[in-house]
């Protein structure tokens, strides 16, 4: 293979590598965008425009087939503006509204239907309280209301104990699945519609007939969908890292991450593979000696320094006196005493006695060791010259 072909192959490999990196960066950016800017579907349970199992689009279409006009309102202002005479106001539990806002919302409507129940609604509207479900399954209406006469059996999953003057339908043992309040000029109905009127359960039993009986008594239905966007409750969520940082922080972090990846790839391609190379290292004995001396001086350890000086003197004296390197201080002291004709005790005290404890004693010991080495060296030279 020629050099040109090799270069072309390397260039193609580099181009494909950069294309793969660019594709990975694009995919990463798309994933981040989907996670950052994607929002969940706002159409939840009992929403008349939701085709999910928990929505009520099927009931809304059934009402339209019967000639009922449906106005979907997602704010209180829209709902109040759409309510007029002969209108049914329908909503799930308005969890996002205060008691005053709920009262203001339902006040203009002559007919109100709540498709999900809550203890707060029961208390606010004085309809009754929660009750334990009876043992039997599907129930008939069992109440004297003409609109419910043709409704078949249904199987509610939540029951209520009606307050005084409130009509309980689908009732057994004092527990009713539907409450109807006709005590004033307005009619209020409440039930748990998730298991009765949702898309998933509308075709079961008499659920569809029940939905038409409750919502199809007027030509116009205003269907209010509660949401947190329409709340009047003042609540402060705790500050998080996302709320405390400016909006530009996340893009800046992503840009820095991308720049770091590109820089790492670029630097990694610039250098070749690592090569192991053994290099000779030579350290002079004097450098080691000076380094250890500086450490000893810095520590202020006179005894350690004296021990090092004594060991060096013993090795040198043993070599000059013809002794082995393993000779003991006593043997060195005996040999030096014979050569110098001085008492052995003073030499043994110098070579094997207690170590100095301070700097002045260390200086004195070093001077005496140097004098001893000089004297032995002189004596050895004199003997060699005379033989």
Short mmCIF file of C-alpha atoms in Angstrom, two decimals:
data_model
loop_
_atom_site.label_atom_id
_atom_site.label_comp_id
_atom_site.label_asym_id
_atom_site.label_seq_id
_atom_site.Cartn_x
_atom_site.Cartn_y
_atom_site.Cartn_z
CA UNK A 1 0.00 0.00 0.00
CA UNK A 2 1.45 3.35 -1.05
CA UNK A 3 1.89 6.33 1.23
CA UNK A 4 -0.89 8.22 -0.58
CA UNK A 5 -3.36 5.38 -0.01
CA UNK A 6 -2.42 5.23 3.66
CA UNK A 7 -2.99 8.96 4.03
CA UNK A 8 -6.35 8.77 2.24
CA UNK A 9 -7.43 5.91 4.50
CA UNK A 10 -6.42 7.84 7.58
CA UNK A 11 -8.28 10.94 6.35
CA UNK A 12 -11.46 8.92 5.73
CA UNK A 13 -11.21 7.39 9.19
CA UNK A 14 -10.87 10.86 10.71
CA UNK A 15 -13.88 12.18 8.74
CA UNK A 16 -16.07 9.25 9.81
CA UNK A 17 -14.95 9.71 13.39
CA UNK A 18 -15.96 13.37 13.41
CA UNK A 19 -19.29 12.54 11.78
CA UNK A 20 -19.99 9.97 14.52
CA UNK A 21 -19.12 12.56 17.18
CA UNK A 22 -21.42 15.16 15.57
CA UNK A 23 -24.28 12.64 15.43
CA UNK A 24 -23.80 11.76 19.10
CA UNK A 25 -23.82 15.46 20.06
CA UNK A 26 -27.03 16.08 18.09
CA UNK A 27 -28.77 13.11 19.71
CA UNK A 28 -27.62 14.30 23.14
CA UNK A 29 -28.93 17.82 22.47
CA UNK A 30 -32.29 16.45 21.31
CA UNK A 31 -32.62 14.33 24.45
CA UNK A 32 -31.78 17.31 26.67
CA UNK A 33 -34.28 19.48 24.82
CA UNK A 34 -37.00 16.85 25.21
CA UNK A 35 -36.32 16.52 28.93
CA UNK A 36 -35.98 20.26 29.51
CA UNK A 37 -38.73 21.72 27.39
CA UNK A 38 -41.18 18.83 27.15
CA UNK A 39 -44.38 19.26 29.12
CA UNK A 40 -46.85 16.59 30.20
CA UNK A 41 -50.34 16.47 28.67
CA UNK A 42 -52.59 18.84 30.60
CA UNK A 43 -55.71 16.83 29.80
CA UNK A 44 -56.18 14.61 32.81
CA UNK A 45 -58.92 12.59 34.42
CA UNK A 46 -62.55 13.43 33.58
CA UNK A 47 -61.45 15.92 30.92
CA UNK A 48 -64.10 16.22 28.16
CA UNK A 49 -61.39 16.57 25.50
CA UNK A 50 -59.28 13.62 26.64
CA UNK A 51 -59.44 10.29 24.82
CA UNK A 52 -57.47 8.51 27.54
CA UNK A 53 -59.12 5.82 29.64
CA UNK A 54 -59.64 8.31 32.47
CA UNK A 55 -61.04 11.07 30.20
CA UNK A 56 -64.69 11.75 29.35
CA UNK A 57 -64.53 12.49 25.63
CA UNK A 58 -66.93 9.60 24.95
CA UNK A 59 -69.58 11.09 27.26
CA UNK A 60 -69.11 14.53 25.70
CA UNK A 61 -69.62 13.11 22.19
CA UNK A 62 -72.66 11.18 23.38
CA UNK A 63 -74.18 14.42 24.69
CA UNK A 64 -73.45 16.21 21.43
CA UNK A 65 -75.20 13.40 19.55
CA UNK A 66 -78.25 14.15 21.68
CA UNK A 67 -78.20 17.82 20.62
CA UNK A 68 -76.51 19.20 23.75
CA UNK A 69 -74.10 22.06 23.20
CA UNK A 70 -70.91 21.73 25.28
CA UNK A 71 -68.66 24.64 26.16
CA UNK A 72 -65.31 23.59 27.64
CA UNK A 73 -63.98 26.24 30.02
CA UNK A 74 -60.50 26.02 31.50
CA UNK A 75 -60.69 29.19 33.58
CA UNK A 76 -63.27 30.42 36.08
CA UNK A 77 -63.83 33.57 34.06
CA UNK A 78 -64.72 31.56 30.95
CA UNK A 79 -67.05 29.32 32.93
CA UNK A 80 -68.92 32.18 34.61
CA UNK A 81 -69.23 34.06 31.30
CA UNK A 82 -70.64 30.98 29.52
CA UNK A 83 -73.31 30.15 32.12
CA UNK A 84 -76.80 31.42 31.28
CA UNK A 85 -80.36 30.28 31.78
CA UNK A 86 -81.05 26.60 31.25
CA UNK A 87 -77.37 25.66 31.62
CA UNK A 88 -75.76 22.75 33.44
CA UNK A 89 -72.38 23.50 35.04
CA UNK A 90 -70.23 20.36 35.16
CA UNK A 91 -66.83 19.91 36.75
CA UNK A 92 -64.59 17.52 38.59
CA UNK A 93 -63.53 18.34 42.14
CA UNK A 94 -62.20 21.94 41.92
CA UNK A 95 -59.15 21.11 44.03
CA UNK A 96 -57.26 24.20 42.90
CA UNK A 97 -59.89 26.71 44.10
CA UNK A 98 -60.56 28.11 47.51
CA UNK A 99 -63.98 27.77 49.16
CA UNK A 100 -64.90 31.33 48.21
CA UNK A 101 -63.86 30.76 44.60
CA UNK A 102 -65.95 27.57 44.39
CA UNK A 103 -69.01 29.37 45.78
CA UNK A 104 -68.52 32.25 43.34
CA UNK A 105 -68.12 29.83 40.42
CA UNK A 106 -71.25 27.73 41.01
CA UNK A 107 -73.54 30.54 42.18
CA UNK A 108 -74.89 31.60 38.71
CA UNK A 109 -75.75 28.04 37.57
CA UNK A 110 -79.17 26.52 38.26
CA UNK A 111 -77.88 22.96 37.81
CA UNK A 112 -74.45 21.86 39.10
CA UNK A 113 -72.94 18.41 38.65
CA UNK A 114 -69.69 17.37 40.35
CA UNK A 115 -68.14 14.34 38.65
CA UNK A 116 -65.69 13.60 41.46
CA UNK A 117 -66.14 13.91 45.16
CA UNK A 118 -64.09 15.27 48.01
CA UNK A 119 -64.74 15.65 51.72
CA UNK A 120 -64.29 19.41 51.33
CA UNK A 121 -67.14 19.59 48.76
CA UNK A 122 -69.43 17.57 50.99
CA UNK A 123 -68.75 19.97 53.85
CA UNK A 124 -68.86 23.14 51.73
CA UNK A 125 -72.20 22.26 50.09
CA UNK A 126 -73.63 20.53 53.19
CA UNK A 127 -74.43 17.37 51.22
CA UNK A 128 -73.45 14.75 53.77
CA UNK A 129 -70.35 12.73 54.50
CA UNK A 130 -68.44 9.68 53.31
CA UNK A 131 -69.92 6.24 54.04
CA UNK A 132 -68.73 2.66 53.87
CA UNK A 133 -69.78 0.85 50.66
CA UNK A 134 -72.50 -1.80 50.92
CA UNK A 135 -71.77 -5.47 50.33
CA UNK A 136 -73.83 -5.78 47.12
CA UNK A 137 -72.47 -4.98 43.63
CA UNK A 138 -74.54 -3.15 40.98
CA UNK A 139 -77.46 -1.05 42.29
CA UNK A 140 -80.58 0.47 40.75
CA UNK A 141 -81.51 4.13 41.24
CA UNK A 142 -84.00 3.50 44.12
CA UNK A 143 -84.93 7.19 44.32
CA UNK A 144 -88.02 9.10 43.20
CA UNK A 145 -86.46 11.12 40.38
CA UNK A 146 -88.04 10.90 36.89
CA UNK A 147 -84.74 11.57 35.14
CA UNK A 148 -83.23 8.42 36.67
CA UNK A 149 -86.22 6.16 36.06
CA UNK A 150 -84.80 4.60 32.89
CA UNK A 151 -81.23 4.28 34.17
CA UNK A 152 -80.19 0.68 34.65
CA UNK A 153 -78.01 -0.73 37.38
CA UNK A 154 -74.62 0.90 38.04
CA UNK A 155 -71.80 0.01 40.38
CA UNK A 156 -70.39 3.09 42.17
CA UNK A 157 -67.04 2.79 43.91
CA UNK A 158 -67.65 5.55 46.47
CA UNK A 159 -70.66 6.07 48.71
CA UNK A 160 -72.02 8.87 50.87
CA UNK A 161 -74.32 9.28 53.82
CA UNK A 162 -76.84 11.97 52.70
CA UNK A 163 -77.44 14.99 54.88
CA UNK A 164 -80.96 15.88 56.00
CA UNK A 165 -83.06 16.86 52.96
CA UNK A 166 -80.54 15.49 50.42
CA UNK A 167 -81.74 12.69 48.13
CA UNK A 168 -79.59 9.58 47.98
CA UNK A 169 -79.74 7.43 44.84
CA UNK A 170 -78.28 4.00 44.18
CA UNK A 171 -78.60 3.55 47.92
CA UNK A 172 -78.37 0.55 50.18
CA UNK A 173 -78.00 0.37 53.97
CA UNK A 174 -77.88 4.18 54.20
CA UNK A 175 -74.98 4.49 51.72
CA UNK A 176 -75.74 6.25 48.40
CA UNK A 177 -73.58 6.41 45.27
CA UNK A 178 -75.23 9.64 44.04
CA UNK A 179 -76.42 12.67 46.01
CA UNK A 180 -79.05 15.10 44.65
CA UNK A 181 -79.70 18.36 46.52
CA UNK A 182 -82.96 20.14 45.60
CA UNK A 183 -83.38 22.05 48.86
CA UNK A 184 -83.01 25.47 47.23
CA UNK A 185 -83.67 27.02 43.86
CA UNK A 186 -80.65 25.20 42.40
CA UNK A 187 -79.98 21.50 41.92
CA UNK A 188 -76.62 20.03 42.91
CA UNK A 189 -75.52 16.50 42.10
CA UNK A 190 -72.32 14.77 43.20
CA UNK A 191 -70.90 11.32 42.50
CA UNK A 192 -67.57 9.63 41.93
CA UNK A 193 -67.53 9.48 38.14
CA UNK A 194 -64.10 7.97 37.54
CA UNK A 195 -65.48 4.41 37.65
CA UNK A 196 -68.81 5.31 36.02
CA UNK A 197 -68.50 8.02 33.35
CA UNK A 198 -64.90 7.76 32.13
CA UNK A 199 -64.08 6.47 28.66
CA UNK A 200 -63.01 3.14 30.10
CA UNK A 201 -66.27 2.42 31.97
CA UNK A 202 -68.96 4.37 30.10
CA UNK A 203 -70.20 1.32 28.16
CA UNK A 204 -70.63 -0.77 31.31
CA UNK A 205 -74.04 -1.40 32.93
CA UNK A 206 -76.20 1.73 32.85
CA UNK A 207 -73.31 4.20 33.08
CA UNK A 208 -74.04 5.94 29.75
CA UNK A 209 -77.70 6.39 30.67
CA UNK A 210 -76.66 7.83 34.01
CA UNK A 211 -74.39 10.36 32.28
CA UNK A 212 -77.19 11.47 29.95
CA UNK A 213 -79.63 11.71 32.87
CA UNK A 214 -77.31 13.98 34.85
CA UNK A 215 -75.84 16.15 32.09
CA UNK A 216 -78.44 15.98 29.33
CA UNK A 217 -81.37 17.72 31.02
CA UNK A 218 -80.49 21.10 29.48
CA UNK A 219 -79.53 22.16 25.96
CA UNK A 220 -76.26 23.74 27.09
CA UNK A 221 -73.48 22.29 29.26
CA UNK A 222 -70.57 24.37 30.55
CA UNK A 223 -67.80 21.95 31.40
CA UNK A 224 -65.20 23.56 33.67
CA UNK A 225 -61.81 21.78 33.90
CA UNK A 226 -59.95 22.67 37.14
CA UNK A 227 -56.19 23.10 36.93
CA UNK A 228 -53.35 24.58 38.93
CA UNK A 229 -53.00 27.28 36.26
CA UNK A 230 -56.40 28.64 37.33
CA UNK A 231 -55.86 28.49 41.07
CA UNK A 232 -56.50 31.33 43.48
CA UNK A 233 -54.66 29.64 46.33
CA UNK A 234 -51.51 31.40 47.42
CA UNK A 235 -48.77 28.94 48.13
CA UNK A 236 -45.02 29.30 48.06
CA UNK A 237 -43.00 26.36 46.96
CA UNK A 238 -39.54 25.95 48.53
CA UNK A 239 -36.67 27.35 46.55
CA UNK A 240 -34.74 24.76 44.57
CA UNK A 241 -31.48 24.90 42.67
CA UNK A 242 -33.41 25.21 39.41
CA UNK A 243 -35.41 28.23 40.64
CA UNK A 244 -32.38 29.99 42.14
CA UNK A 245 -30.14 29.76 39.09
CA UNK A 246 -30.55 32.06 36.06
CA UNK A 247 -32.03 30.55 32.90
CA UNK A 248 -28.71 30.77 31.01
CA UNK A 249 -26.90 28.42 33.43
CA UNK A 250 -28.17 25.17 31.87
CA UNK A 251 -27.22 26.11 28.26
CA UNK A 252 -23.83 27.35 29.49
CA UNK A 253 -23.16 24.05 31.28
CA UNK A 254 -24.14 22.08 28.19
CA UNK A 255 -21.91 24.27 26.01
CA UNK A 256 -18.96 23.83 28.37
CA UNK A 257 -19.54 20.07 28.45
CA UNK A 258 -19.58 19.95 24.66
CA UNK A 259 -16.44 22.10 24.45
CA UNK A 260 -14.67 19.81 26.92
CA UNK A 261 -15.59 16.72 24.87
CA UNK A 262 -14.37 18.32 21.63
CA UNK A 263 -11.15 19.55 23.27
CA UNK A 264 -10.48 16.11 24.74
CA UNK A 265 -10.97 14.42 21.39
CA UNK A 266 -8.80 16.98 19.62
CA UNK A 267 -5.98 16.68 22.15
CA UNK A 268 -6.25 12.91 22.18
CA UNK A 269 -5.83 12.69 18.41
CA UNK A 270 -2.85 15.06 18.37
CA UNK A 271 -0.53 12.76 20.30
CA UNK A 272 0.48 9.25 19.29
CA UNK A 273 0.34 6.16 21.48
CA UNK A 274 2.24 6.14 24.76
CA UNK A 275 5.77 4.67 24.60
CA UNK A 276 7.49 3.20 27.62
CA UNK A 277 11.13 4.28 27.87
CA UNK A 278 13.55 3.37 30.66
CA UNK A 279 15.94 6.14 31.51
CA UNK A 280 19.10 5.69 33.64
CA UNK A 281 18.98 7.63 36.88
CA UNK A 282 22.18 8.41 38.72
CA UNK A 283 22.20 10.09 42.11
CA UNK A 284 25.51 11.22 43.55
CA UNK A 285 26.41 10.01 47.01
CA UNK A 286 27.14 13.57 48.07
CA UNK A 287 23.57 14.62 47.16
CA UNK A 288 22.18 11.86 49.36
CA UNK A 289 24.50 12.81 52.18
CA UNK A 290 23.64 16.50 51.99
CA UNK A 291 19.93 15.75 51.79
CA UNK A 292 19.98 13.53 54.85
CA UNK A 293 22.08 16.09 56.67
CA UNK A 294 19.56 18.84 55.93
CA UNK A 295 16.73 16.65 57.18
CA UNK A 296 18.62 15.87 60.39
CA UNK A 297 19.49 19.53 60.96
CA UNK A 298 15.88 20.55 60.35
CA UNK A 299 14.68 17.98 62.88
CA UNK A 300 17.29 19.07 65.48
CA UNK A 301 18.17 15.43 66.22
CA UNK A 302 21.73 15.59 67.60
CA UNK A 303 21.79 11.92 68.60
CA UNK A 304 20.82 10.74 65.13
CA UNK A 305 23.45 12.95 63.51
CA UNK A 306 26.13 11.73 65.93
CA UNK A 307 25.18 8.11 65.24
CA UNK A 308 25.60 8.69 61.50
CA UNK A 309 29.01 10.35 62.05
CA UNK A 310 30.12 7.52 64.32
CA UNK A 311 29.06 4.82 61.83
CA UNK A 312 31.02 6.53 59.07
CA UNK A 313 34.10 6.85 61.24
CA UNK A 314 33.93 3.18 62.27
CA UNK A 315 33.82 2.06 58.63
CA UNK A 316 36.74 4.27 57.63
CA UNK A 317 38.83 3.38 60.70
CA UNK A 318 38.22 -0.33 60.17
CA UNK A 319 39.39 -0.05 56.56
CA UNK A 320 42.54 1.89 57.52
CA UNK A 321 43.39 -0.49 60.37
CA UNK A 322 42.98 -3.57 58.18
CA UNK A 323 39.81 -4.81 59.88
CA UNK A 324 36.65 -6.14 58.26
CA UNK A 325 33.57 -4.01 57.62
CA UNK A 326 31.70 -6.00 60.27
CA UNK A 327 34.19 -5.24 63.05
CA UNK A 328 32.65 -4.11 66.34
CA UNK A 329 33.43 -0.75 67.95
CA UNK A 330 35.42 -2.62 70.63
CA UNK A 331 37.66 -4.23 68.01
CA UNK A 332 38.19 -0.91 66.25
CA UNK A 333 38.98 0.77 69.57
CA UNK A 334 41.54 -1.98 70.44
CA UNK A 335 43.29 -1.68 67.08
CA UNK A 336 43.39 2.13 67.20
CA UNK A 337 44.71 2.05 70.78
CA UNK A 338 47.56 -0.25 69.74
CA UNK A 339 48.51 1.98 66.82
CA UNK A 340 48.24 5.31 68.67
CA UNK A 341 49.55 4.10 72.06
CA UNK A 342 46.66 5.76 73.94
CA UNK A 343 44.25 4.31 76.53
CA UNK A 344 41.57 2.04 75.07
CA UNK A 345 38.82 3.34 77.39
CA UNK A 346 38.73 6.85 75.93
CA UNK A 347 38.55 5.49 72.39
CA UNK A 348 35.76 3.03 73.26
CA UNK A 349 33.81 5.83 74.96
CA UNK A 350 34.10 7.90 71.76
CA UNK A 351 33.16 5.06 69.39
CA UNK A 352 30.50 3.21 71.46
CA UNK A 353 29.57 5.43 74.37
CA UNK A 354 26.39 7.49 74.90
CA UNK A 355 25.36 9.71 72.02
CA UNK A 356 25.37 13.53 72.31
CA UNK A 357 22.12 15.16 73.40
CA UNK A 358 22.62 18.71 72.10
CA UNK A 359 24.42 20.60 69.38
CA UNK A 360 27.47 21.54 71.44
CA UNK A 361 28.12 17.92 72.39
CA UNK A 362 27.56 16.93 68.76
CA UNK A 363 30.20 19.44 67.58
CA UNK A 364 32.67 18.17 70.17
CA UNK A 365 32.06 14.52 69.20
CA UNK A 366 32.49 15.33 65.51
CA UNK A 367 35.78 17.14 66.19
CA UNK A 368 37.15 14.24 68.25
CA UNK A 369 36.15 11.68 65.60
CA UNK A 370 37.87 13.76 62.91
CA UNK A 371 41.03 14.03 65.05
CA UNK A 372 40.97 10.25 65.66
CA UNK A 373 40.68 9.50 61.94
CA UNK A 374 43.51 11.94 61.17
CA UNK A 375 45.75 10.41 63.84
CA UNK A 376 45.08 6.84 62.65
CA UNK A 377 45.67 7.84 59.03
CA UNK A 378 48.98 9.50 59.99
CA UNK A 379 50.12 6.49 62.00
CA UNK A 380 49.25 4.09 59.19
CA UNK A 381 51.17 6.22 56.66
CA UNK A 382 54.22 6.41 58.94
CA UNK A 383 54.27 2.62 59.30
CA UNK A 384 54.02 2.14 55.56
CA UNK A 385 56.88 4.56 54.93
CA UNK A 386 59.19 2.90 57.46
CA UNK A 387 58.63 -0.66 56.18
#
